[in-house]
Short mmCIF file of C-alpha atoms in Angstrom, two decimals:
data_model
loop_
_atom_site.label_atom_id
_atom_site.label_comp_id
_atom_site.label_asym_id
_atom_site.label_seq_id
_atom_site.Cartn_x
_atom_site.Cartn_y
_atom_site.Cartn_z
CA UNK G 87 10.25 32.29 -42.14
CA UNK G 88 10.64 30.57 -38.62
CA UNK G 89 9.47 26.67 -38.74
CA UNK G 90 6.44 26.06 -37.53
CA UNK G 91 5.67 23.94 -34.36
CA UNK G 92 5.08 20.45 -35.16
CA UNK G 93 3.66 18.04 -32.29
CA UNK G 94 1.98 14.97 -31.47
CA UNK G 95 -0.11 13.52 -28.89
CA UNK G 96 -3.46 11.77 -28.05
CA UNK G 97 -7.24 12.92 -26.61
CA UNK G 98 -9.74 10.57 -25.67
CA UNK G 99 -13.09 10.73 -27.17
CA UNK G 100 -16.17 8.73 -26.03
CA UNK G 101 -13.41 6.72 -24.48
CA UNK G 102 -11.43 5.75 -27.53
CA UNK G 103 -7.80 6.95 -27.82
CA UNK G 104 -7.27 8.82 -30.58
CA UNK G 105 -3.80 10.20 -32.09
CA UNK G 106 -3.38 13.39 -33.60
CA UNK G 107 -0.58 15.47 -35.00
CA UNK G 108 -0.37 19.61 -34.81
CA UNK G 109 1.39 22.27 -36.68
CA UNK G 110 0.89 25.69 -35.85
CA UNK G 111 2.65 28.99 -36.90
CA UNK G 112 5.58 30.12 -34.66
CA UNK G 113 5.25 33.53 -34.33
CA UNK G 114 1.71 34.53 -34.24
CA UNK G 115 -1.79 33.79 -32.74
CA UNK G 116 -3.51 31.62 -35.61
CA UNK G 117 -5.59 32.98 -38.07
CA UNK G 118 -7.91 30.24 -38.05
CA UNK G 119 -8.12 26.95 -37.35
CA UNK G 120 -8.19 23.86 -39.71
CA UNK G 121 -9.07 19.84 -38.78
CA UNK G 122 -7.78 17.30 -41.55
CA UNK G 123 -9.18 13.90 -41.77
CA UNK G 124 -8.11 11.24 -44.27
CA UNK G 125 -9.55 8.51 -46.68
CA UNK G 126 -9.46 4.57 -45.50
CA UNK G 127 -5.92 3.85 -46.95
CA UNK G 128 -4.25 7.23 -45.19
CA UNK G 129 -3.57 8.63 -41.87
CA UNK G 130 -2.78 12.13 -40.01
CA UNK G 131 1.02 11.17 -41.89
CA UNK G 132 -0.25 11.48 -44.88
CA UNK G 133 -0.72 15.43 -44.37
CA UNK G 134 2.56 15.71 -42.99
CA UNK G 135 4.12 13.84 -45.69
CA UNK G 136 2.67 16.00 -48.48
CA UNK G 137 3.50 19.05 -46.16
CA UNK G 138 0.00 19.77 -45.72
CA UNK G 139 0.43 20.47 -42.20
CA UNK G 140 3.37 22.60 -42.80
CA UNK G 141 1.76 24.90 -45.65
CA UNK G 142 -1.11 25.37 -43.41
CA UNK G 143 1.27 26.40 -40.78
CA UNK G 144 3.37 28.54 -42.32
CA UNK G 145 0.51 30.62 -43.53
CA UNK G 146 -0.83 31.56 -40.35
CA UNK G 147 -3.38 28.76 -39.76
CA UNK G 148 -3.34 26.37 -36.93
CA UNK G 149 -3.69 22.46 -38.53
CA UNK G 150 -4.76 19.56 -36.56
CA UNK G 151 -5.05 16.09 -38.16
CA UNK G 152 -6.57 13.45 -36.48
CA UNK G 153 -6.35 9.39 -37.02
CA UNK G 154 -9.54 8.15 -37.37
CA UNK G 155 -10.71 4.86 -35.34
CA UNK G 156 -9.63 1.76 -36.23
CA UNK G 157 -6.88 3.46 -38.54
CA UNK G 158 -3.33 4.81 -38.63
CA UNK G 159 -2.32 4.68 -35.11
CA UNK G 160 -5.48 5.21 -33.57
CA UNK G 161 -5.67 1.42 -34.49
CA UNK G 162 -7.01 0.55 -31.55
CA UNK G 163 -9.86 2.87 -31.29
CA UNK G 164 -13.38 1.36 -31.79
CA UNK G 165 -15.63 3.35 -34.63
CA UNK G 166 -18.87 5.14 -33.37
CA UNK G 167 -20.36 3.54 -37.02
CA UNK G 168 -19.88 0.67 -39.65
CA UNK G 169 -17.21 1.60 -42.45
CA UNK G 170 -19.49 3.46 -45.07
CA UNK G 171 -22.42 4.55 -42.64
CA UNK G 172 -23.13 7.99 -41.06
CA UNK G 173 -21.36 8.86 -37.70
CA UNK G 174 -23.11 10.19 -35.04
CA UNK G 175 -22.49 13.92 -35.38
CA UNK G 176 -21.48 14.16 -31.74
CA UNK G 177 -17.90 12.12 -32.59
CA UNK G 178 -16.80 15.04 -34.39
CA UNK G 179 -18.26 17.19 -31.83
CA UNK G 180 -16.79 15.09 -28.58
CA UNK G 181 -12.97 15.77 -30.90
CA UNK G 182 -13.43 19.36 -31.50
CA UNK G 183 -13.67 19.69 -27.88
CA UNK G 184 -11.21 17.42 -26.89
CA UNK G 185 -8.84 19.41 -29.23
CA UNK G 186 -10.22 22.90 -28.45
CA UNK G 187 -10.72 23.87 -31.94
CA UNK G 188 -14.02 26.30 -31.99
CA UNK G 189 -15.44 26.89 -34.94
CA UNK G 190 -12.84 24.87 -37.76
CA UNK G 191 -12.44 24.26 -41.68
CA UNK G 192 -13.14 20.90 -41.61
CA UNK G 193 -11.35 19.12 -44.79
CA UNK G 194 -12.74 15.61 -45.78
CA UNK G 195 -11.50 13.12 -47.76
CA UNK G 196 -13.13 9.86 -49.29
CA UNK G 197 -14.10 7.66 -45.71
CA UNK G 198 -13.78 10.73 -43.30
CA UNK G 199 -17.70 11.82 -44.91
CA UNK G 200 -18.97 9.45 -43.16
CA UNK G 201 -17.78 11.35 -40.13
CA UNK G 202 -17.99 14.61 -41.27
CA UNK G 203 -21.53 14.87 -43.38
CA UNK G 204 -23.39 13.87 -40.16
CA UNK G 205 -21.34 16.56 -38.53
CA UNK G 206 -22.05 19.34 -41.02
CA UNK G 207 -25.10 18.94 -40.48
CA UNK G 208 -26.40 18.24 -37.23
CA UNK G 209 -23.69 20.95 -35.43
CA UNK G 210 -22.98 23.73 -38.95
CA UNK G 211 -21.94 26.26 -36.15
CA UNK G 212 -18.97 24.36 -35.24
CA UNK G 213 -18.03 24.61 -38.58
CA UNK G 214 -16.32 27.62 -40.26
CA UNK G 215 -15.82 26.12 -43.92
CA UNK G 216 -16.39 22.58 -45.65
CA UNK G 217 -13.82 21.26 -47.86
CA UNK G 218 -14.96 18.15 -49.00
CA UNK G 219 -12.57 15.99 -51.21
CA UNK G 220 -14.66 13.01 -53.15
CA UNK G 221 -16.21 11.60 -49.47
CA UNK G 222 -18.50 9.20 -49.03
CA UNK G 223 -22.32 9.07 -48.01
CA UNK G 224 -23.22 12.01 -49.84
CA UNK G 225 -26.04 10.25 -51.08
CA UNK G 226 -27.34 9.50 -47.26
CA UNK G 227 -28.22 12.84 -47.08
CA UNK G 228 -31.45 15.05 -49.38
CA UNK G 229 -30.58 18.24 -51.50
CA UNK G 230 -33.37 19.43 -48.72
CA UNK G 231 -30.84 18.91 -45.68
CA UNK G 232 -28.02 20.33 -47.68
CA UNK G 233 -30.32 23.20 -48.86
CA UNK G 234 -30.57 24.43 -45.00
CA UNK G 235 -26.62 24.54 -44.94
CA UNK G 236 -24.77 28.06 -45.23
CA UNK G 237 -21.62 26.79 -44.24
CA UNK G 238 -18.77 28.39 -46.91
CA UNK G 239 -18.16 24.99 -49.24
CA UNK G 240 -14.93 23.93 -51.48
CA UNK G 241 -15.77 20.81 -53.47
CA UNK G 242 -12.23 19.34 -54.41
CA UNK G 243 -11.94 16.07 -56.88
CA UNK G 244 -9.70 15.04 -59.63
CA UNK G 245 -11.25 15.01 -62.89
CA UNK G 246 -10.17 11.09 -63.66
CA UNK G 247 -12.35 10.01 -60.19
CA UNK G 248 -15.25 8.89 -62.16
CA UNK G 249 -17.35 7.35 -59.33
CA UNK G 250 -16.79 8.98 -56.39
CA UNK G 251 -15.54 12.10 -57.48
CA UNK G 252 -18.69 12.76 -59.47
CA UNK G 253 -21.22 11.06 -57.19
CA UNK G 254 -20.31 13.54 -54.23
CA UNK G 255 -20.14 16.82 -56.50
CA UNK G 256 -24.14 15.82 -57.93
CA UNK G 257 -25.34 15.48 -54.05
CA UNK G 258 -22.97 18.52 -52.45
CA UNK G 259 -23.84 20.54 -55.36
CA UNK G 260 -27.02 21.05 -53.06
CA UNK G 261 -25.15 23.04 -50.76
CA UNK G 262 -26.24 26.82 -51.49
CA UNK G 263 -22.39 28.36 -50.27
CA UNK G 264 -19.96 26.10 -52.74
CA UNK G 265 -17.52 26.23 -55.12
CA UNK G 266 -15.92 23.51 -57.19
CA UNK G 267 -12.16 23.11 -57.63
CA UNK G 268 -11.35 20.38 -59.85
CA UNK G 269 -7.47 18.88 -60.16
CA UNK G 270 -6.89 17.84 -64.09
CA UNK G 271 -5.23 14.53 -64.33
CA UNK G 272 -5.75 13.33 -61.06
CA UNK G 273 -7.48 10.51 -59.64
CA UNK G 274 -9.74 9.53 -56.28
CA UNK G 275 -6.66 10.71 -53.54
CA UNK G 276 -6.03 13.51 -55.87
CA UNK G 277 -4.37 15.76 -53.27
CA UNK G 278 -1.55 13.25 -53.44
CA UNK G 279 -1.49 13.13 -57.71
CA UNK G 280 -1.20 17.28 -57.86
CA UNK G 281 -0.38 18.46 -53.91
CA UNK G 282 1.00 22.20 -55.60
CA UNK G 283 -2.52 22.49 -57.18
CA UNK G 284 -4.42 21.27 -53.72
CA UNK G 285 -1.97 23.73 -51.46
CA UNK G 286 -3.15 26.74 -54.14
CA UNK G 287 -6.70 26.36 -53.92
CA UNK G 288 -6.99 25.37 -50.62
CA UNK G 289 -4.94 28.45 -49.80
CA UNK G 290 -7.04 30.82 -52.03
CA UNK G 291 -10.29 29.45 -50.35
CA UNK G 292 -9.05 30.06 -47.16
CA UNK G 293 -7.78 33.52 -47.09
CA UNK G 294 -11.97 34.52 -48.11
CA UNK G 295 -12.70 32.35 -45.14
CA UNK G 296 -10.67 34.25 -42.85
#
């Protein structure tokens, strides 16, 4: 299997510089296209460390993980939002244009909800699929607003995240297209705890995407 294209670079968004890294598959148009964001500890590296970026590659899809603002080497970038309080929707917008994603699985861990709820759910058609890992600010949000969302859902936590993990699944529950994948043994980052496990089902969830 030829190695997929890894690169890095920067856009700017609302006039913050933001870093990004890109895998994509080297020998055919991708299948679909998939936007990572990470938890308040992580970065775009932690995706590429875990081979996140490279799995997605490899199976067809194009991957693009950003560093949020004020984190990982967007550092320097100012945040649209306190840490823990909605986003504007339109700062996810303003990067999938920057990045010319159209319509993307957005995956979401821990912090990155507070980016990505307000996304979901002010601009759903810029969203293909949700895969939400324990975010927060679920609870900003009524089982009314989620109600109105048909955007394909996979719920991912580890079974010993007893606060967020649980928190998020009672409020995204709400969302009429989901499905829950739970990782035994692991904890709040539990990608990182069982990555063979997180690679599987993310896989499996997106070839019914497709």
């Amino acid at each position: 299997m030829a190695t997929p294209q890894l690169t890095e670079s920067t856009i700017t968004v609302e006039g913050q510089t933001l870093f990004y890294r890109q895998a994509e598959p080297a020998q055919q148009a991708p299948k679909l296209t998939v936007l990572l964001l990470h938890g308040i500890r992580f970065s775009s590296d932690t995706w590429l460390q875990l081979q996140t970026l490279a799995t997605l590659a490899e199976n067809g899809y194009r991957a693009v993980a950003i560093d949020l603002p004020g984190l990982g080497r967007s550092k320097d970038a100012v945040a649209p939002a306190p840490v823990g309080q909605p986003a504007p929707g339109t700062f996810l917008k303003a990067v999938s244009e920057a990045l010319c994603l159209g319509p993307a699985v957005v995956i979401s861990p821990s912090l990155s909800g507070m980016y990505s709820l307000p996304f979901l759910l002010q601009h759903n058609h810029l969203i293909k699929a949700y895969v939400p890992v324990a975010p927060i600010c679920t609870e900003k949000f009524t089982a009314e607003q989620y109600a109105q969302i048909k955007t394909p859902t996979l719920i991912v936590y580890g079974d010993q995240d007893v606060e967020l993990g649980q928190v998020s699944l009672n409020n995204l529950r709400n969302l009429p297209e989901h499905r829950v994948l739970v990782l035994q043994g692991a904890g709040h980052a539990c990608y990182l705890d069982k990555p063979n496990e997180w690679h599987r089902g993310l896989l499996a969830f997106l070839q019914q995407v497709e």
